[in-house]
Amino acid sequence: MTSHQTTQTMKPATAAKKLGVYLEATPAEFQEGVVSRSELNALQADPPEWLQELRRTGPHPRPVVAAKLGVSIAGLARGGVTDALTTEQIDALKRDQPEWLQKERATQAEVRKESARIKEKQEQKAKDAAQGDRR
């Protein structure tokens, strides 16, 4: 009996998300087709010029913008940023440091600090429990 392996495909929006690019800025043939898993792997391994340029200059999707600015996606929304931004626009925000960005970065720092504290506490609890099992 021969097994037929079906090719796994995804919508362009999913592929763009996995590639970290803004779908509307991709070439029309990318937006209109479907992307197979092997095509996605090829794009990741050896990105064509259009993909390299998009990653370099944007426009970037909100998750990428948030990461580059060091804030959450919700923080972007609170700051009034709802659209994709270019690398130039992101650099300008970093340079200008508007009040909302300073506030959101501080909030993110607190969130990271609290997450680290909780993780440390959980690790200590697990360590204590493991020592208790040995007694």
Tab-separated table of C-alpha atoms in Angstrom:
chain	number	residue	atom	x	y	z
A	1	MET	CA	0.000	0.000	0.000
A	2	THR	CA	1.408	3.398	-0.945
A	3	SER	CA	0.805	6.379	1.225
A	4	HIS	CA	-0.036	9.666	-0.379
A	5	GLN	CA	1.286	12.607	1.529
A	6	THR	CA	-0.745	15.721	1.006
A	7	THR	CA	1.083	18.995	0.721
A	8	GLN	CA	0.416	21.206	3.688
A	9	THR	CA	-0.536	24.717	2.575
A	10	MET	CA	-1.414	27.926	4.340
A	11	LYS	CA	-3.100	31.181	3.531
A	12	PRO	CA	-0.870	34.104	2.579
A	13	ALA	CA	-1.791	35.876	5.841
A	14	THR	CA	-0.489	32.943	7.872
A	15	ALA	CA	2.696	32.732	5.813
A	16	ALA	CA	3.265	36.494	6.151
A	17	LYS	CA	2.816	36.208	9.920
A	18	LYS	CA	5.339	33.359	10.091
A	19	LEU	CA	7.774	35.400	7.977
A	20	GLY	CA	7.250	38.477	10.173
A	21	VAL	CA	6.149	40.734	7.325
A	22	TYR	CA	3.128	42.932	6.619
A	23	LEU	CA	0.904	41.058	4.156
A	24	GLU	CA	-0.296	44.160	2.297
A	25	ALA	CA	3.330	45.043	1.452
A	26	THR	CA	4.118	41.661	-0.110
A	27	PRO	CA	4.007	41.104	-3.893
A	28	ALA	CA	0.580	40.448	-5.433
A	29	GLU	CA	1.455	36.864	-6.406
A	30	PHE	CA	2.276	36.117	-2.746
A	31	GLN	CA	-0.987	37.681	-1.527
A	32	GLU	CA	-3.158	35.884	-4.083
A	33	GLY	CA	-1.771	32.358	-3.845
A	34	VAL	CA	-1.365	29.715	-1.210
A	35	VAL	CA	1.988	28.882	0.337
A	36	SER	CA	3.127	25.322	0.912
A	37	ARG	CA	5.230	24.344	3.908
A	38	SER	CA	8.210	23.694	1.587
A	39	GLU	CA	7.787	27.128	-0.062
A	40	LEU	CA	7.701	28.775	3.374
A	41	ASN	CA	10.842	26.891	4.406
A	42	ALA	CA	12.550	28.002	1.178
A	43	LEU	CA	11.544	31.636	1.803
A	44	GLN	CA	12.959	31.428	5.335
A	45	ALA	CA	16.176	29.687	4.293
A	46	ASP	CA	16.937	31.829	1.256
A	47	PRO	CA	14.766	34.980	1.328
A	48	PRO	CA	14.246	36.658	-2.054
A	49	GLU	CA	15.127	40.335	-2.449
A	50	TRP	CA	11.545	41.540	-1.820
A	51	LEU	CA	11.442	39.696	1.513
A	52	GLN	CA	14.868	40.971	2.577
A	53	GLU	CA	13.820	44.521	1.711
A	54	LEU	CA	10.519	44.219	3.614
A	55	ARG	CA	12.331	42.929	6.689
A	56	ARG	CA	14.887	45.717	6.422
A	57	THR	CA	12.672	48.745	5.731
A	58	GLY	CA	9.084	47.660	6.374
A	59	PRO	CA	6.302	48.392	6.654
A	60	HIS	CA	6.379	46.031	9.629
A	61	PRO	CA	3.339	44.335	11.213
A	62	ARG	CA	2.363	45.400	14.729
A	63	PRO	CA	4.036	42.461	16.527
A	64	VAL	CA	7.345	43.391	14.887
A	65	VAL	CA	6.820	47.116	15.609
A	66	ALA	CA	6.054	46.318	19.255
A	67	ALA	CA	9.184	44.167	19.579
A	68	LYS	CA	11.400	46.807	17.953
A	69	LEU	CA	10.034	49.466	20.314
A	70	GLY	CA	10.166	47.223	23.385
A	71	VAL	CA	6.464	47.487	24.171
A	72	SER	CA	3.404	45.240	23.985
A	73	ILE	CA	0.920	45.249	21.110
A	74	ALA	CA	-1.672	46.629	23.550
A	75	GLY	CA	0.835	49.354	24.436
A	76	LEU	CA	1.057	50.291	20.769
A	77	ALA	CA	-2.718	50.628	20.633
A	78	ARG	CA	-2.752	52.742	23.794
A	79	GLY	CA	-0.118	54.935	22.149
A	80	GLY	CA	-2.336	55.369	19.089
A	81	VAL	CA	-0.258	53.159	16.773
A	82	THR	CA	-2.706	50.945	14.923
A	83	ASP	CA	-1.041	50.662	11.509
A	84	ALA	CA	2.113	49.064	10.224
A	85	LEU	CA	5.197	51.264	10.524
A	86	THR	CA	8.356	51.502	8.451
A	87	THR	CA	11.810	51.122	9.976
A	88	GLU	CA	12.263	54.880	9.492
A	89	GLN	CA	9.092	55.629	11.475
A	90	ILE	CA	10.146	53.233	14.240
A	91	ASP	CA	13.593	54.855	14.417
A	92	ALA	CA	11.939	58.294	14.634
A	93	LEU	CA	9.797	57.128	17.579
A	94	LYS	CA	12.871	55.730	19.324
A	95	ARG	CA	14.678	59.023	18.754
A	96	ASP	CA	11.789	61.282	19.802
A	97	GLN	CA	10.754	59.154	22.813
A	98	PRO	CA	7.140	60.381	23.053
A	99	GLU	CA	5.610	60.206	26.523
A	100	TRP	CA	3.413	57.203	25.680
A	101	LEU	CA	6.469	55.221	24.514
A	102	GLN	CA	8.413	55.984	27.689
A	103	LYS	CA	5.413	54.943	29.790
A	104	GLU	CA	4.833	51.717	27.830
A	105	ARG	CA	8.514	50.755	27.989
A	106	ALA	CA	8.446	51.263	31.764
A	107	THR	CA	5.302	49.122	31.961
A	108	GLN	CA	6.976	46.393	29.889
A	109	ALA	CA	10.040	46.486	32.151
A	110	GLU	CA	7.796	46.008	35.203
A	111	VAL	CA	5.978	43.118	33.523
A	112	ARG	CA	9.301	41.411	32.702
A	113	LYS	CA	10.542	41.995	36.254
A	114	GLU	CA	7.363	40.531	37.748
A	115	SER	CA	7.498	37.531	35.384
A	116	ALA	CA	11.096	36.859	36.431
A	117	ARG	CA	10.116	37.103	40.108
A	118	ILE	CA	7.244	34.636	39.650
A	119	LYS	CA	9.426	32.225	37.691
A	120	GLU	CA	12.110	32.363	40.372
A	121	LYS	CA	9.496	31.740	43.075
A	122	GLN	CA	8.118	28.730	41.161
A	123	GLU	CA	11.614	27.319	40.654
A	124	GLN	CA	12.336	27.689	44.376
A	125	LYS	CA	9.043	25.974	45.220
A	126	ALA	CA	9.896	23.074	42.891
A	127	LYS	CA	13.390	22.849	44.372
A	128	ASP	CA	11.978	22.812	47.908
A	129	ALA	CA	9.469	20.135	46.935
A	130	ALA	CA	12.220	17.997	45.398
A	131	GLN	CA	14.306	18.302	48.565
A	132	GLY	CA	11.280	17.390	50.649
A	133	ASP	CA	10.858	14.185	48.604
A	134	ARG	CA	14.407	13.127	49.437
A	135	ARG	CA	13.928	13.410	53.210
